[in-house]
Short mmCIF file of C-alpha atoms and ligand atoms in Angstrom, two decimals:
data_model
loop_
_atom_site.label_atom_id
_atom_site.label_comp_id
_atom_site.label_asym_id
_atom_site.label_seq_id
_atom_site.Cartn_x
_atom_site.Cartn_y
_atom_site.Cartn_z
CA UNK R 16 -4.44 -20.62 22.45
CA UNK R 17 -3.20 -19.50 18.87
CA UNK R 18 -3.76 -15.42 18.87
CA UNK R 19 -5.79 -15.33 15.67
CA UNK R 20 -6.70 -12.28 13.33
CA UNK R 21 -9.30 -12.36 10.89
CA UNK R 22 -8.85 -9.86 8.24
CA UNK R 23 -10.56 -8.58 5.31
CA UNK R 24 -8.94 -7.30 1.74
CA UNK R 25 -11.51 -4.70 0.60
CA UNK R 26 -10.89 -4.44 -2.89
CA UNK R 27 -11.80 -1.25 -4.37
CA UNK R 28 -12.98 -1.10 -8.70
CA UNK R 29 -12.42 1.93 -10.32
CA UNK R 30 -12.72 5.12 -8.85
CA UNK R 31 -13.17 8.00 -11.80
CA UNK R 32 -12.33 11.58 -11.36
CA UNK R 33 -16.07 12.55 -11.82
CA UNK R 34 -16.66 10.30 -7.96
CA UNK R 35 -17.43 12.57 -5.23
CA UNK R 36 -15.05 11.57 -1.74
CA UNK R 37 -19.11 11.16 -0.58
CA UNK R 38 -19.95 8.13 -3.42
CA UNK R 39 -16.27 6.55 -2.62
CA UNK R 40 -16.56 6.77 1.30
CA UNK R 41 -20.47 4.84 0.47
CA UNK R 42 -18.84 2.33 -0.71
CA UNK R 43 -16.11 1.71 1.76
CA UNK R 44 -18.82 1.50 4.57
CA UNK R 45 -20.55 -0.98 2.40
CA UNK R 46 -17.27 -3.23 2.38
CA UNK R 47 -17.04 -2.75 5.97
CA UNK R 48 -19.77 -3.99 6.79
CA UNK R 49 -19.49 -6.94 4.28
CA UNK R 50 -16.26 -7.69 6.45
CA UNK R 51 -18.02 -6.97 9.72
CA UNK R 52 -20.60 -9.25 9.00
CA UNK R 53 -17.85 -12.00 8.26
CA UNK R 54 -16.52 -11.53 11.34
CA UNK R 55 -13.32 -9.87 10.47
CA UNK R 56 -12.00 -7.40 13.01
CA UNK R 57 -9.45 -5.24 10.31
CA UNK R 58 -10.53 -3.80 7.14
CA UNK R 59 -7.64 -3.36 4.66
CA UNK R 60 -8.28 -0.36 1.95
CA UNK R 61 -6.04 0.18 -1.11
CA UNK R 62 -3.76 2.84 -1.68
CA UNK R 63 -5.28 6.14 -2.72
CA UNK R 64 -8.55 4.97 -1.95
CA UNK R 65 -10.33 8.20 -1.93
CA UNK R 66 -9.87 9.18 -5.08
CA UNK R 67 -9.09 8.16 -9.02
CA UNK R 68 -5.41 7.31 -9.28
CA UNK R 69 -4.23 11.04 -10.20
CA UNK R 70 -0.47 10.62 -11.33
CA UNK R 71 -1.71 9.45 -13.98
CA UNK R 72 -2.63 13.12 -14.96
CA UNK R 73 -0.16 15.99 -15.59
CA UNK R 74 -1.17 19.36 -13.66
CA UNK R 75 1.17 22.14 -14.29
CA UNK R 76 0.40 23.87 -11.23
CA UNK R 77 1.07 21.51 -7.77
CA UNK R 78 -2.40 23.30 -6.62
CA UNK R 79 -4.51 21.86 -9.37
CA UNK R 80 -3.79 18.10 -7.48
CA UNK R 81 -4.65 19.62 -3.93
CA UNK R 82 -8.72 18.89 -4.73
CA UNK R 83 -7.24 15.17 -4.57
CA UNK R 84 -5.25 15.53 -1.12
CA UNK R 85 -6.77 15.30 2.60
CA UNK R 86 -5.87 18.42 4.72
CA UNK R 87 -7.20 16.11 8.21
CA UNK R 88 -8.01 12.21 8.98
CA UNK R 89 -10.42 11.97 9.60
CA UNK R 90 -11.98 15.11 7.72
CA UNK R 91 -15.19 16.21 7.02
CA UNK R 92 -16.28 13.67 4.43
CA UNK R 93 -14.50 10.65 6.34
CA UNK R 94 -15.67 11.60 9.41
CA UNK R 95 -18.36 8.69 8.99
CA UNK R 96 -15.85 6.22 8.03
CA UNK R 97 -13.97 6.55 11.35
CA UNK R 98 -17.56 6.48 12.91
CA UNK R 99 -19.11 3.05 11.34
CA UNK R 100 -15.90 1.25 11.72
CA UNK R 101 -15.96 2.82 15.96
CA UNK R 102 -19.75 1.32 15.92
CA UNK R 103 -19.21 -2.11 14.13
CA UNK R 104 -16.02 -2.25 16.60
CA UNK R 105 -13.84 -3.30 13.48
CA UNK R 106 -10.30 -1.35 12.54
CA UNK R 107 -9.42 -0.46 9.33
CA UNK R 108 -6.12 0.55 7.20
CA UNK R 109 -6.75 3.20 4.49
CA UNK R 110 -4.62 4.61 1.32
CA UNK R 111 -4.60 8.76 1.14
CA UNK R 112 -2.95 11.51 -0.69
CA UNK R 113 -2.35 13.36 2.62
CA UNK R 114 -1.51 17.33 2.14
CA UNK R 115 0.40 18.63 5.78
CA UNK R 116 1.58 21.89 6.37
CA UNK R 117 4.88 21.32 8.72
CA UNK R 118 7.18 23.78 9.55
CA UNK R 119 5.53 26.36 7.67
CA UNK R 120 5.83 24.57 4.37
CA UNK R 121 3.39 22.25 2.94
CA UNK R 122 4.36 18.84 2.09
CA UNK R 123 2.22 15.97 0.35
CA UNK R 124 2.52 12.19 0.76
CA UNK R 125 1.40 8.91 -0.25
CA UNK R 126 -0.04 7.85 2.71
CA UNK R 127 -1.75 5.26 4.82
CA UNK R 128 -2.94 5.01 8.50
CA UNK R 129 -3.97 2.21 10.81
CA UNK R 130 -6.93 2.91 12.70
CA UNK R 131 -8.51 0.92 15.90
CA UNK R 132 -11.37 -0.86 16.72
CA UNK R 133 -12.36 2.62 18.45
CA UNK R 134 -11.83 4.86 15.77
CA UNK R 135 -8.36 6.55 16.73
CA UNK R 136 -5.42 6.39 14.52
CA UNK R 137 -2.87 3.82 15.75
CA UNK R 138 -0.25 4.53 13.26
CA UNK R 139 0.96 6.60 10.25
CA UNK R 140 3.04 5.07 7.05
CA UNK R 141 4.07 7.65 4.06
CA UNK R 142 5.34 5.89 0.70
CA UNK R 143 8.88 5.68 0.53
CA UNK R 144 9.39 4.12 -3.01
CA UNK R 145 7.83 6.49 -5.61
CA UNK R 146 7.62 4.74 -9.26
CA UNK R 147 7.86 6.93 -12.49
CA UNK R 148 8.83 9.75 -13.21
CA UNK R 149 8.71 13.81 -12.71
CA UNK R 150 8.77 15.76 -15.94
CA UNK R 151 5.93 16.04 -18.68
CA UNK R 152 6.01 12.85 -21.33
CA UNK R 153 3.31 14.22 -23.45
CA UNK R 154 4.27 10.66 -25.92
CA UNK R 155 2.96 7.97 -24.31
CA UNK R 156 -0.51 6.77 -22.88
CA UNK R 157 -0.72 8.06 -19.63
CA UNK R 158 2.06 9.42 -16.88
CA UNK R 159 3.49 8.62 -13.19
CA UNK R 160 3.93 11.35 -11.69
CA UNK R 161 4.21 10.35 -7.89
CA UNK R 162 7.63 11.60 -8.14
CA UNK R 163 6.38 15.10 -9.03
CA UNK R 164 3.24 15.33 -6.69
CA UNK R 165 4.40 13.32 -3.29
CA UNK R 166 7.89 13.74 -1.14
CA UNK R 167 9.69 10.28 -0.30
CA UNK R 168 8.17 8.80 3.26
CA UNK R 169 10.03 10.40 6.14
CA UNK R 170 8.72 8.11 8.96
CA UNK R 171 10.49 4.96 7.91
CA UNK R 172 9.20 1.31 8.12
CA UNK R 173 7.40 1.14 11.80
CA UNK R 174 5.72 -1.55 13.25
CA UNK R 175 2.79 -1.33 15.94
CA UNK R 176 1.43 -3.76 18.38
CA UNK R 177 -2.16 -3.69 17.56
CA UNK R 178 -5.18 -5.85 16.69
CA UNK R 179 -3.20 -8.95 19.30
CA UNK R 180 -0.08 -8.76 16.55
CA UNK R 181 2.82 -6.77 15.36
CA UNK R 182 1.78 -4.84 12.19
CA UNK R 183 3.49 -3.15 9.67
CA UNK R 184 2.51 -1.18 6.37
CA UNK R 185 3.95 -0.26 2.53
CA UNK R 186 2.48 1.53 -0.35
CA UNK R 187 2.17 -0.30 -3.58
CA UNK R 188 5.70 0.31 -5.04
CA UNK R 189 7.14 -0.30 -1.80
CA UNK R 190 5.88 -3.95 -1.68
CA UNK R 191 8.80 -5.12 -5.01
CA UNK R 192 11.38 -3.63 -2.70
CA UNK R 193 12.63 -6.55 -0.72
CA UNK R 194 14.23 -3.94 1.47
CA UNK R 195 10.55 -3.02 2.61
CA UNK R 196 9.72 -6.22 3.81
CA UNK R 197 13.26 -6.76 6.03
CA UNK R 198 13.45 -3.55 7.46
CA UNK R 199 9.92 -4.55 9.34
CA UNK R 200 10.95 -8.24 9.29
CA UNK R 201 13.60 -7.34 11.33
CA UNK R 202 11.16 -5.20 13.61
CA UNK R 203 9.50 -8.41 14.19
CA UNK R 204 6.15 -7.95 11.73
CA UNK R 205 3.44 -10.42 11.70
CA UNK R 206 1.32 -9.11 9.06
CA UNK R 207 1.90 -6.22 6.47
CA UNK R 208 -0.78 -4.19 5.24
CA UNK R 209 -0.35 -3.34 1.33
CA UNK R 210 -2.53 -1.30 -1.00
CA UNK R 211 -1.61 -0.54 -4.52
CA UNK R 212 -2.85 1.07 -7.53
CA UNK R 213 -0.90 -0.88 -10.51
CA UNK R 214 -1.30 0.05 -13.88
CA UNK R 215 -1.48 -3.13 -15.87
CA UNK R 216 0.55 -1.64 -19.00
CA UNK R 217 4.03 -1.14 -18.47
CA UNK R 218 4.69 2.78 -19.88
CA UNK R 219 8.46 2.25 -20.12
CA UNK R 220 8.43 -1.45 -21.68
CA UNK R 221 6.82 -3.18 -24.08
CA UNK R 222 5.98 -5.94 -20.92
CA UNK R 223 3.64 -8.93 -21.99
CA UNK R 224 1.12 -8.79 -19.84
CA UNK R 225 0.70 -11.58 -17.91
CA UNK R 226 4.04 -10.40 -16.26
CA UNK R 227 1.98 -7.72 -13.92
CA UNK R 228 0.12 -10.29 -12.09
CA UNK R 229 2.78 -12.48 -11.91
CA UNK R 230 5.27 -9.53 -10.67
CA UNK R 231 2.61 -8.98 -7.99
CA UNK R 232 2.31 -12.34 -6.84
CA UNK R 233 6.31 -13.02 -6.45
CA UNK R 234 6.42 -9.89 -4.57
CA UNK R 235 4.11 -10.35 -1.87
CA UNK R 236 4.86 -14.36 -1.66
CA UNK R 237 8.62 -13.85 -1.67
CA UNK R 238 8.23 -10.71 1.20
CA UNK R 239 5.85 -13.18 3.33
CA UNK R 240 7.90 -16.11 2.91
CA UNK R 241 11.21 -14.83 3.75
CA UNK R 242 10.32 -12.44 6.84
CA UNK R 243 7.79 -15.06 8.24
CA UNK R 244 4.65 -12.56 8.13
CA UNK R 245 1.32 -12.56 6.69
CA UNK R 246 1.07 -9.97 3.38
CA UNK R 247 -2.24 -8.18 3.00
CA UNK R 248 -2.32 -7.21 -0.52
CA UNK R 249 -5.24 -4.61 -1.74
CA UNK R 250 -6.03 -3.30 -5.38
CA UNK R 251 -8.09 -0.59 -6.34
CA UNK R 252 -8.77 -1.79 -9.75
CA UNK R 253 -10.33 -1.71 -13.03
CA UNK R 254 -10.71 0.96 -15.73
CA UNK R 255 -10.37 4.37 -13.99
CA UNK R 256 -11.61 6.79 -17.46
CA UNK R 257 -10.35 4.33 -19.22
CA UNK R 258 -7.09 3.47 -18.09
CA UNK R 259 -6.48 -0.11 -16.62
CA UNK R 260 -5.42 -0.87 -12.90
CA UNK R 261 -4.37 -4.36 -12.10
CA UNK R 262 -6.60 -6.30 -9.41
CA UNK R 263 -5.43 -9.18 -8.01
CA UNK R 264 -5.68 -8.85 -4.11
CA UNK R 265 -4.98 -11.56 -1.83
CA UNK R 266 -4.10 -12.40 1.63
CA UNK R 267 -0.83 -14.06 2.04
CA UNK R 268 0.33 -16.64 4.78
CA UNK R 269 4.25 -16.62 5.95
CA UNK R 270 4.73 -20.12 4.42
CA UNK R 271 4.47 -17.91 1.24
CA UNK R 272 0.95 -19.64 0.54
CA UNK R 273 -1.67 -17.56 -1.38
CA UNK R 274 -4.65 -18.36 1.12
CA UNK R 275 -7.46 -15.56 -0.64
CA UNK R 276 -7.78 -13.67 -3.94
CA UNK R 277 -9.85 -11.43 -5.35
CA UNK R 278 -12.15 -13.16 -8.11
CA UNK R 279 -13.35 -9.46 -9.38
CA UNK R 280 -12.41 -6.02 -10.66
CA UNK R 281 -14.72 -4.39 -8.28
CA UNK R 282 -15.20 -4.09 -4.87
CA UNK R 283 -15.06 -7.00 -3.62
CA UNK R 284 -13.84 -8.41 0.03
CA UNK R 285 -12.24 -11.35 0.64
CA UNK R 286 -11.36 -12.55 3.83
CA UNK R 287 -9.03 -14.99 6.52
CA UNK R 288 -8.51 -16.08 10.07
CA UNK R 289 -5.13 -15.39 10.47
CA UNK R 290 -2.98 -17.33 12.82
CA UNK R 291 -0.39 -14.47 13.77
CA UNK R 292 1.41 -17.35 15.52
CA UNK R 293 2.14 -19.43 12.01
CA UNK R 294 5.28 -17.20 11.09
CA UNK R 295 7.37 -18.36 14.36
CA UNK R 296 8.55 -21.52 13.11
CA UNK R 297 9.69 -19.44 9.70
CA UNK R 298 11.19 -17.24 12.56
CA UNK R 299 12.69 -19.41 14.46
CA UNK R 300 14.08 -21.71 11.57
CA UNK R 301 15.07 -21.31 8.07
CA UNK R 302 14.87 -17.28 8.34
CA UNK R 303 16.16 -17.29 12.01
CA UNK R 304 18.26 -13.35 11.28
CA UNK R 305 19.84 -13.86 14.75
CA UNK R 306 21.24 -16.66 13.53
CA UNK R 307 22.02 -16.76 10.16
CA UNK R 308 21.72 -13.45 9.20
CA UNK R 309 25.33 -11.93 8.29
CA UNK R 310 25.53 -7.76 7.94
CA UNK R 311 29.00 -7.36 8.02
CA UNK R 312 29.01 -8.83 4.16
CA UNK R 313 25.71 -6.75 3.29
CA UNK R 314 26.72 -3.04 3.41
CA UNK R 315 26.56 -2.38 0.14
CA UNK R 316 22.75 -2.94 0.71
CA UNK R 317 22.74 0.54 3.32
CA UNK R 318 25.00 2.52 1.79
CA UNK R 319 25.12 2.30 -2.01
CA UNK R 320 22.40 3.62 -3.86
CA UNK R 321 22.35 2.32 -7.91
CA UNK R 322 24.27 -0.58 -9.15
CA UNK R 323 28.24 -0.24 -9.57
CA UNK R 324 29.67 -2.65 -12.35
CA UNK R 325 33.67 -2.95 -10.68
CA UNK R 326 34.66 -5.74 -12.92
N1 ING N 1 2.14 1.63 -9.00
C1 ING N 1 2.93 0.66 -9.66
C2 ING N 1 3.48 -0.41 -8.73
O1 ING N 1 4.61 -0.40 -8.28
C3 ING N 1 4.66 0.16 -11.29
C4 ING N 1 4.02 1.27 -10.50
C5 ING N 1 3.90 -0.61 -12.17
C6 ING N 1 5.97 -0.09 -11.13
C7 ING N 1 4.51 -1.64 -12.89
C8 ING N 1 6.61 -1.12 -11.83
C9 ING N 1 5.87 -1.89 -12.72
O2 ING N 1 2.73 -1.35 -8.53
C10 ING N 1 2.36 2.34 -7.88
N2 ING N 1 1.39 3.20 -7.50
O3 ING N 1 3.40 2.25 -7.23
#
């Protein structure tokens, strides 16, 4: 009896800083249900999928972004999230700016959570590859600032055992990192949950475009094909005040196969049966790490940072 998942990619369009947490948290229970109603037992959200894509924005004060962060999850205006998804019985994965005040200092992620079927938080991922930059570029079209408004990740790359598989999650960035995808392939993932918020023009390089959807593609193929997991890959897309996100979602199989994609710039939900079984022969074969896998000529992977040039 193949242990089967079926999951839905809810693909979020624009969200613009004028939309209330109230209009965007509407339309998420609309998608859920859309998935419910296909049968599909996990709901995958993008990244920041509460609100506009903000590092795009320069705030001199830190406290000018807080209106964008979530103090609680659930809080007070996704409170009904967590309920609909408890009543329809269906999970969900969802993309947050989370705010956290631990040992009496406040700290602010790029976050995600896994909740269950009942409506309790399974599992908590915070970004560990931030793109961009930190200082003001007042030159060019818009900024990316996640290195100025959210710490690096400090939980790591964990898996859970949840929904009858072993899941993992990454943030956007995260999912070009082939580091991202072994860390949890080596944890034994069966399918990675991914939401991004891409912009489609490249800031630092004059990038023909087609190369964004193409960059997005190898990445979650390549991290699916050579850990032997399914990729879940959400966009929130579309022209947020006028600045272009990349859409693109799609489900991914371990053989690497693109097996769903988003037709749309909106919200849109696509959906598969999973068979969390198909990645053991990938597992057991040509990406068997017990077997073929060789550390001892790897280290420079752990312990050295940018590239060294020694010749
Ligand atoms: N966005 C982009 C991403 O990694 C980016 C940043 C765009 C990096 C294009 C490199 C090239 O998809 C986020 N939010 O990480």
């Amino acid at each position: 009896m193949a242990r089967t998942l079926k999951v839905a990619a809810a693909q979020l369009g624009p969200i613009h800083l004028a939309d209330s947490r109230r209009r965007v948290v509407a339309r998420l229970i609309d998608l859920m249900h859309e998935a419910a109603s296909a049968g599909c037992r996990l709901v995958v959200y993008p990244e920041l999928a509460l609100t506009t894509f903000f590092p795009r924005y320069w705030y001199d004060d830190l406290v000018e972004t807080d209106r964008f962060f979530e103090r609680e999850m659930p809080g007070q205006e996704t409170r009904s999230l967590f309920e609909e998804a408890k009543r329809l019985g269906v999970g969900f994965h969802l993309g947050y700016a989370e705010l956290v005040r631990e040992s009496g200092r406040t700290h602010r992620f790029n976050s995600a959570i896994l909740v269950g079927a009942d409506g309790v938080v399974i599992g908590k991922y915070r970004k560990i590859h931030l793109p961009g930059h930190a200082e003001h570029r007042p030159n060019i079209p818009f900024q990316h600032l996640e290195k100025r408004y959210f710490e690096v990740g400090d939980f790591g790359f964990p898996v859970w055992r949840a929904f009858g598989g072993i899941l993992g999650m990454a943030i956007c960035n995260d999912r070009r990192w082939p580091e991202t995808y072994r860390v949890l392939g080596l944890q034994g993932v069966e399918m990675v949950l991914i939401g991004y918020n891409t912009p489609t023009r490249n800031i630092y390089y004059p990038e023909p475009p087609h190369l964004c959807a193409l960059h997005n593609d190898l990445a979650l193929q390549s991290g699916a094909y050579q850990n032997g997991t399914w990729v879940v890959g959400v966009a929130k897309a579309g022209a947020e005040d006028g600045q272009e996100l990349m859409a693109g979602s799609c489900i991914v199989a371990p053989t690497g196969e693109i097996v769903a994609r988003a037709l749309t710039q909106e919200d849109e939900v696509i959906a598969h049966e999973c068979d969390l079984d198909l990645g053991a022969y990938i597992k057991n074969s040509v990406f068997n790490f017990a077997k073929h896998r060789r550390p001892e000529h790897y280290r420079r992977i752990a312990e050295q940072v940018g590239a060294r040039v020694e010749v």
